[in-house]
XYZ file of C-alpha atoms in Angstrom:
512
model
C 133.612 88.799 105.965
C 135.624 90.793 103.529
C 134.151 91.193 100.180
C 135.832 91.313 96.815
C 134.090 93.446 93.789
C 135.099 92.207 90.518
C 135.080 94.986 87.656
C 136.177 95.173 84.495
C 139.299 96.394 85.022
C 140.761 93.584 86.710
C 141.718 93.088 90.481
C 144.767 93.608 92.699
C 147.076 90.728 94.282
C 145.670 91.770 97.770
C 142.081 90.707 96.313
C 143.803 87.443 94.847
C 145.068 86.632 98.319
C 141.599 87.344 100.159
C 140.150 84.995 97.669
C 142.401 82.136 97.826
C 143.741 81.912 101.342
C 141.098 83.979 103.611
C 137.915 82.780 101.734
C 136.739 86.298 101.244
C 133.217 86.525 99.229
C 133.132 87.625 95.323
C 130.781 89.856 93.829
C 130.352 91.293 90.374
C 130.543 94.797 89.855
C 127.694 96.416 87.664
C 130.231 97.575 85.230
C 131.282 94.053 84.796
C 127.571 93.083 84.342
C 127.196 95.453 81.432
C 130.212 94.531 79.845
C 129.301 90.840 79.927
C 126.147 91.629 78.411
C 127.288 93.968 75.830
C 129.692 91.512 74.731
C 127.443 88.951 74.636
C 125.180 90.530 72.243
C 127.966 90.793 69.647
C 128.682 86.816 70.071
C 125.140 86.082 69.706
C 125.033 88.132 66.435
C 127.989 86.192 65.172
C 126.622 83.026 66.044
C 123.832 83.854 63.832
C 125.765 84.635 60.890
C 126.523 82.020 58.294
C 130.341 82.728 58.253
C 132.753 80.842 60.457
C 133.658 82.551 63.432
C 136.899 81.159 65.676
C 135.716 79.631 68.930
C 132.097 80.601 67.967
C 130.784 78.594 65.221
C 134.196 76.400 64.449
C 136.259 73.624 66.037
C 139.249 74.337 68.399
C 143.132 74.140 67.813
C 144.215 71.993 64.822
C 140.043 71.276 64.463
C 139.614 75.272 63.776
C 138.785 74.593 60.344
C 135.415 72.977 60.781
C 132.226 74.924 60.718
C 129.993 73.679 63.548
C 126.203 73.855 63.014
C 124.121 75.593 65.230
C 122.213 72.271 66.658
C 125.975 71.035 67.862
C 127.364 73.969 69.464
C 126.090 73.446 72.770
C 127.450 70.234 72.580
C 130.696 71.516 71.139
C 131.249 73.672 74.460
C 130.130 70.837 76.658
C 132.538 68.589 74.854
C 136.024 71.081 75.034
C 135.175 71.296 78.591
C 135.258 67.237 79.013
C 137.859 66.430 76.749
C 140.290 69.118 78.187
C 139.410 67.917 81.703
C 142.239 65.243 81.485
C 144.631 66.182 84.304
C 146.393 63.305 86.143
C 148.545 62.956 89.274
C 148.147 64.476 92.840
C 145.126 67.401 93.915
C 146.394 70.845 93.481
C 145.941 72.656 96.642
C 142.917 74.419 97.312
C 144.146 77.644 97.346
C 145.737 77.470 94.235
C 142.420 76.178 92.886
C 140.523 79.195 93.997
C 143.114 81.613 92.622
C 142.730 80.015 89.694
C 138.868 80.247 89.521
C 138.883 83.600 90.490
C 141.257 84.836 88.019
C 139.579 83.500 85.436
C 136.292 85.014 86.624
C 138.295 88.037 86.658
C 138.916 87.822 82.906
C 135.283 86.814 82.046
C 134.217 90.186 83.820
C 136.356 92.289 81.642
C 133.868 91.955 78.823
C 136.331 90.601 76.404
C 135.359 87.121 76.371
C 131.445 86.973 75.438
C 130.221 84.740 78.185
C 126.948 85.529 79.555
C 126.517 87.434 82.984
C 124.760 83.944 84.741
C 127.881 82.136 83.846
C 129.920 84.699 85.544
C 127.495 84.866 88.416
C 127.738 80.918 88.653
C 131.821 81.282 89.090
C 131.324 83.450 92.019
C 128.379 81.076 93.621
C 130.626 78.244 93.419
C 133.818 80.433 95.041
C 131.127 82.117 97.912
C 129.916 78.187 98.552
C 133.340 77.139 99.140
C 133.301 74.637 96.517
C 136.777 73.568 95.375
C 136.837 71.573 92.016
C 139.230 68.669 92.059
C 142.369 69.707 90.115
C 145.350 67.791 89.163
C 148.978 68.297 89.108
C 149.693 67.748 85.400
C 147.959 68.544 82.241
C 148.976 71.792 81.591
C 151.788 73.071 79.222
C 151.203 77.303 80.038
C 149.660 77.393 76.518
C 147.058 77.823 75.463
C 146.990 78.947 78.949
C 146.421 76.257 81.860
C 143.927 74.302 79.689
C 143.294 71.126 81.966
C 143.339 72.654 85.253
C 140.818 75.590 84.217
C 138.897 72.802 82.377
C 138.351 70.688 85.537
C 136.889 74.010 87.228
C 134.557 74.498 84.419
C 133.640 70.784 84.311
C 132.370 71.660 88.017
C 130.362 74.786 86.831
C 128.477 72.291 84.512
C 127.678 69.882 87.513
C 129.934 67.305 86.594
C 133.204 65.730 87.851
C 134.221 65.831 91.681
C 134.941 68.697 93.888
C 135.455 69.456 97.383
C 132.833 70.735 99.643
C 133.618 73.548 102.478
C 133.982 70.372 105.059
C 136.866 69.308 102.908
C 135.255 66.156 101.648
C 135.153 65.500 98.351
C 131.863 64.438 96.377
C 130.364 64.830 92.816
C 130.324 68.340 91.732
C 126.312 67.974 90.932
C 125.635 66.938 94.501
C 127.425 70.147 96.016
C 125.848 72.624 93.900
C 122.682 71.206 94.443
C 122.958 71.476 98.148
C 124.097 75.369 97.633
C 120.913 76.058 95.231
C 123.479 76.617 92.545
C 122.075 75.859 89.200
C 124.711 73.787 86.757
C 125.564 76.197 83.660
C 124.526 75.102 80.508
C 127.220 76.432 78.065
C 126.455 78.271 74.676
C 128.836 79.353 72.221
C 132.394 80.836 72.631
C 131.786 80.071 76.578
C 133.401 76.735 77.001
C 136.508 77.940 75.570
C 136.631 81.257 77.382
C 136.476 79.340 80.557
C 139.496 77.416 79.625
C 141.748 79.694 77.833
C 144.106 81.708 80.278
C 147.543 81.963 82.488
C 145.388 82.052 85.875
C 146.748 79.105 87.489
C 150.451 79.818 87.063
C 149.449 83.893 87.793
C 147.369 82.897 90.905
C 150.873 80.693 91.970
C 153.136 83.628 91.441
C 150.854 85.601 93.783
C 151.096 83.404 96.400
C 154.648 82.740 95.822
C 155.300 86.404 96.233
C 153.528 86.982 99.095
C 155.072 84.070 100.682
C 158.768 85.446 99.518
C 157.996 88.904 100.888
C 157.776 87.428 104.345
C 161.229 84.983 103.595
C 163.357 87.583 102.809
C 162.846 90.024 105.713
C 163.698 86.272 107.559
C 166.636 85.806 106.067
C 167.616 89.230 106.677
C 167.051 88.622 110.294
C 168.783 85.015 110.352
C 172.142 86.415 108.485
C 171.894 89.472 111.427
C 171.753 86.736 113.799
C 174.552 84.630 112.474
C 176.651 87.452 111.787
C 176.213 88.124 115.646
C 177.083 84.768 116.626
C 180.156 85.014 114.479
C 181.230 87.950 115.986
C 181.424 89.727 112.875
C 181.280 93.553 111.919
C 178.344 95.297 110.844
C 180.609 97.898 109.308
C 179.815 96.361 105.997
C 176.051 96.979 106.544
C 176.554 101.172 106.850
C 174.142 102.994 104.044
C 176.986 104.641 102.318
C 178.651 101.519 101.052
C 175.229 100.504 99.617
C 174.824 103.820 98.093
C 177.614 103.433 95.881
C 176.269 100.613 94.250
C 172.469 101.422 94.259
C 170.404 98.624 93.769
C 167.356 99.015 95.817
C 166.800 95.318 97.238
C 170.517 95.285 98.799
C 170.185 98.867 100.320
C 166.648 97.281 101.988
C 168.157 94.209 103.026
C 171.410 96.088 104.682
C 169.271 98.211 106.259
C 167.226 95.469 107.784
C 170.345 93.781 109.048
C 171.441 96.683 110.640
C 168.233 97.387 112.354
C 168.370 93.738 113.789
C 172.036 94.376 115.253
C 171.312 97.822 116.644
C 173.037 98.058 120.205
C 174.503 94.524 119.611
C 177.705 93.949 121.839
C 178.517 90.882 119.685
C 179.652 92.544 116.639
C 183.058 93.439 115.786
C 184.664 91.382 118.037
C 186.469 90.183 114.908
C 188.914 92.955 114.861
C 191.110 91.221 117.844
C 191.453 87.988 115.787
C 194.457 88.909 113.668
C 194.310 85.845 111.200
C 190.630 87.250 110.448
C 191.066 90.883 108.349
C 187.079 90.599 107.051
C 184.105 88.268 107.434
C 183.507 85.442 104.455
C 181.530 86.088 101.453
C 178.501 84.299 103.367
C 178.425 87.455 105.831
C 179.562 89.966 104.225
C 178.151 89.642 101.038
C 174.370 88.583 102.582
C 172.777 91.982 101.502
C 174.311 92.005 97.794
C 172.623 88.353 97.587
C 169.327 88.976 99.322
C 169.073 92.010 97.443
C 169.380 90.949 94.032
C 166.432 88.309 95.088
C 164.405 91.285 96.142
C 165.094 93.468 93.072
C 163.751 89.968 90.816
C 160.836 90.273 93.187
C 160.117 93.496 91.976
C 160.138 92.954 88.483
C 158.092 89.881 89.220
C 155.236 92.170 90.738
C 155.270 94.254 87.755
C 154.874 91.285 85.236
C 152.109 90.394 88.206
C 150.397 93.321 88.084
C 150.434 93.750 84.202
C 149.132 90.354 83.970
C 146.122 91.181 86.676
C 145.115 94.126 84.415
C 144.730 91.536 81.352
C 142.060 89.968 79.481
C 143.583 86.878 78.663
C 141.408 84.688 75.812
C 141.467 83.504 72.336
C 139.346 84.869 70.645
C 138.376 88.250 72.364
C 135.696 90.882 71.941
C 136.854 93.957 70.986
C 135.440 97.473 72.046
C 134.365 97.683 68.142
C 132.416 94.500 67.902
C 135.401 92.403 66.547
C 136.185 89.200 67.636
C 139.729 88.531 66.637
C 142.064 85.645 67.453
C 145.445 86.084 69.213
C 148.264 84.900 71.031
C 147.662 86.172 74.515
C 147.307 83.034 76.314
C 151.077 82.204 75.825
C 152.358 82.109 79.246
C 155.754 83.315 78.798
C 155.914 86.625 80.356
C 154.786 84.611 83.838
C 156.884 81.478 83.188
C 160.059 83.483 82.991
C 159.449 85.345 86.197
C 158.424 81.964 87.785
C 161.885 80.710 86.958
C 163.555 83.390 87.771
C 162.397 83.735 91.437
C 163.117 79.907 91.852
C 166.700 81.008 90.869
C 166.725 83.809 93.478
C 165.414 81.619 96.040
C 167.946 78.577 95.691
C 170.880 81.166 95.923
C 169.534 82.770 98.908
C 168.923 79.364 100.674
C 172.569 78.364 99.542
C 174.265 81.256 101.154
C 172.115 80.788 104.377
C 173.356 77.196 104.543
C 176.913 78.320 104.283
C 176.435 80.525 107.214
C 174.741 77.557 108.878
C 177.851 75.355 108.146
C 180.604 78.203 109.439
C 178.228 78.459 113.015
C 179.132 74.489 113.140
C 182.449 74.442 111.928
C 184.703 75.035 115.230
C 187.678 76.036 112.780
C 185.408 78.781 111.510
C 183.237 79.750 114.357
C 185.550 82.241 116.080
C 185.267 80.063 119.680
C 182.041 78.289 119.114
C 181.961 74.382 120.413
C 182.050 71.917 117.319
C 178.414 71.878 115.735
C 177.475 74.008 118.736
C 177.130 70.518 120.613
C 176.900 70.564 124.495
C 179.604 68.016 124.932
C 181.225 67.655 121.263
C 182.005 63.885 120.907
C 179.491 62.738 123.003
C 176.919 64.951 121.473
C 176.798 65.435 118.024
C 174.852 69.034 118.254
C 173.330 70.367 115.078
C 175.312 68.272 112.768
C 172.486 66.609 111.373
C 170.414 69.658 110.858
C 173.159 71.012 108.966
C 172.788 67.838 106.623
C 169.135 68.208 106.168
C 169.438 71.990 105.067
C 172.019 70.886 102.772
C 169.594 68.270 101.321
C 167.186 71.003 100.904
C 169.221 73.274 99.235
C 170.401 70.760 96.657
C 166.960 70.019 95.613
C 166.429 73.746 95.432
C 169.395 74.084 93.234
C 167.513 71.398 91.057
C 164.263 73.095 90.955
C 165.820 76.304 89.783
C 166.733 74.370 86.316
C 164.112 76.647 84.360
C 161.206 75.071 83.045
C 160.299 77.982 80.456
C 163.402 77.030 78.554
C 161.628 73.834 77.788
C 158.830 73.764 75.125
C 157.320 70.447 73.735
C 154.792 70.653 70.469
C 150.995 69.704 71.085
C 147.817 69.733 68.868
C 149.255 68.230 65.949
C 151.770 71.019 65.727
C 149.198 73.706 66.013
C 150.575 74.665 69.159
C 154.079 74.072 68.492
C 155.700 76.558 71.117
C 154.591 76.431 74.836
C 155.643 78.036 78.112
C 155.532 75.434 80.531
C 154.609 78.259 83.014
C 152.266 75.997 84.839
C 155.402 73.419 85.886
C 157.242 76.585 86.751
C 154.773 77.552 89.076
C 154.626 74.222 90.881
C 158.094 73.666 91.199
C 158.476 77.653 92.716
C 155.791 76.257 95.275
C 158.036 73.191 96.380
C 161.594 75.984 96.283
C 159.249 78.478 98.502
C 158.724 75.608 101.039
C 162.054 74.336 100.842
C 163.598 77.991 101.607
C 161.333 78.309 104.741
C 162.738 75.219 106.126
C 166.349 76.365 105.148
C 165.989 79.594 107.071
C 164.339 77.772 109.894
C 167.582 75.987 110.330
C 169.837 78.803 110.077
C 167.270 80.297 112.905
C 167.905 77.403 115.037
C 171.533 77.516 114.565
C 172.271 81.475 114.800
C 169.911 81.532 117.941
C 171.908 79.059 119.770
C 175.308 80.699 118.615
C 174.355 83.930 119.978
C 173.260 82.029 123.125
C 176.409 80.525 123.555
C 178.505 83.554 123.440
C 177.965 84.249 127.317
C 179.284 87.515 128.512
C 178.350 89.428 125.534
C 174.784 90.822 125.279
C 172.950 90.428 121.824
C 171.099 93.182 120.382
C 167.385 93.861 121.364
C 165.686 92.537 118.376
C 167.941 89.365 119.057
C 166.880 88.639 122.539
C 163.211 89.348 121.297
C 163.838 86.962 118.647
C 165.260 84.101 121.108
C 162.593 84.880 123.647
C 159.955 84.187 120.901
C 161.249 81.377 119.596
C 161.978 79.558 122.430
C 158.201 80.625 123.658
C 157.372 78.935 120.226
C 158.846 75.382 121.525
C 162.407 75.631 119.907
C 164.755 74.607 122.463
C 168.354 76.391 123.495
C 171.496 74.974 123.990
C 171.720 71.574 125.690
C 172.167 68.231 125.607
C 171.268 66.359 122.500
C 167.683 65.475 121.904
C 165.084 64.617 119.045
C 165.267 67.571 116.856
C 162.879 66.832 114.322
C 160.271 68.461 116.565
C 162.232 71.426 117.403
C 163.154 71.998 113.569
C 159.312 71.679 112.723
C 158.495 74.422 115.300
C 161.200 76.701 113.434
C 159.712 76.105 110.692
C 156.327 77.039 111.801
C 157.953 79.957 113.476
C 159.305 81.389 110.152
C 156.354 80.353 107.970
C 153.557 82.254 109.738
C 155.767 85.331 109.884
C 156.397 85.239 113.853
C 160.079 85.467 113.417
C 159.692 89.059 111.306
C 156.968 89.970 114.384
C 159.293 89.522 116.916
C 162.003 91.644 115.483
C 159.583 94.556 114.491
C 158.236 94.637 117.995
C 161.783 95.948 118.457
C 162.668 97.620 115.483
C 159.548 98.831 113.603
C 158.458 97.690 110.133
C 161.307 95.938 108.195
C 161.914 96.958 104.321
């Protein structure tokens, strides 16, 4: 099994995906163990002094003015975890919780948190045992980080609360730790706070969304090309020299992908014989511009994610010169903004895909295709209601595009009076990504049927590869009306797991 070694300098997005989704093992680097021990010496020295130090010998948040005596400090750390584990609502997905735990471990291993090496090792042991704490949907305001979600994870480290075992069964965390020979941690000064105070949940969801969107944007380039073919559109608008004079990198990449899919097609360009149509509709002609803008938004989001992956997010932090300083690095604004940006881009990509689907189904705009791509229009309804479903998904995505980060609600007796809502931005982006997958699947379903109905004209080799693969995947071709939901589900799975991109790349080579 692949092993990810966590050192002091952060981790990569591929490390997060390996641990969160593929169950990769986690090990602490020797540099991390040394840094943990050195920082802990600083915290222990400060704890022994009579002067109060925030997070070490004081209360938290609005209660930071109280100096806590030594005999109560272990209780203080336990209490912050217990009281902050106040999430409600449905359980969060296993991959999100694993990303959350791993990214908190990443910051702990930076040596800036003051946590003992044995606490970090327990975090790694829990991940490696496949134990996943129960984390709930609601509880984070994205500042001071993802407090409630991280608290539920810390609670499991203490042997309290519930967790899911590797068999998928939820049981008391204490039982699961005991079965795997993991001793519950007994938190000391600063450690409870250090386990809670980060942007790890929103960052983990950002990294996974970027991975999913990378596949989806390639998939949308493919379905846009298939729709162009089915509509007998022109591929001349995809010429590299046209995109070079508006040098947005994402736009050029999307146009190149579409051009690669359409290479050697006999369907493109026939609209020149159709006098009323001088040029293709925006949803076809401007596909690279819209998808390209989304790609460039993703590039910015990746930059933010990379910076956050290299960060040590905690308050207070242990600095190399021995100071322990309060700060505001736990504020989730940088991550929250790009999560919202991505939801906007995803909604627009879905919107333009739906417009192409509608055009394929409308006999007045499809240039010779049967109404609703039906076998016997009137007797058959064809894909009429498949487009309704797609439209409903797009409408939902437009609502999800309303930014969470534009909101703020004060908390902690006005001490925490401006928050990022980054966790909420991440949760709605996950829904948007799921819906975009379905929207692209509906366009794929309609476009492949439209291409097949153009009898006498040979589609591009890449298009033929897609049609062959999607039919093998259980998505049926043209014919009389049938129960559509299974076909749509099969098309969704075909897009979601990357088989659509694989089918094209088997002909074209890697897409951009």
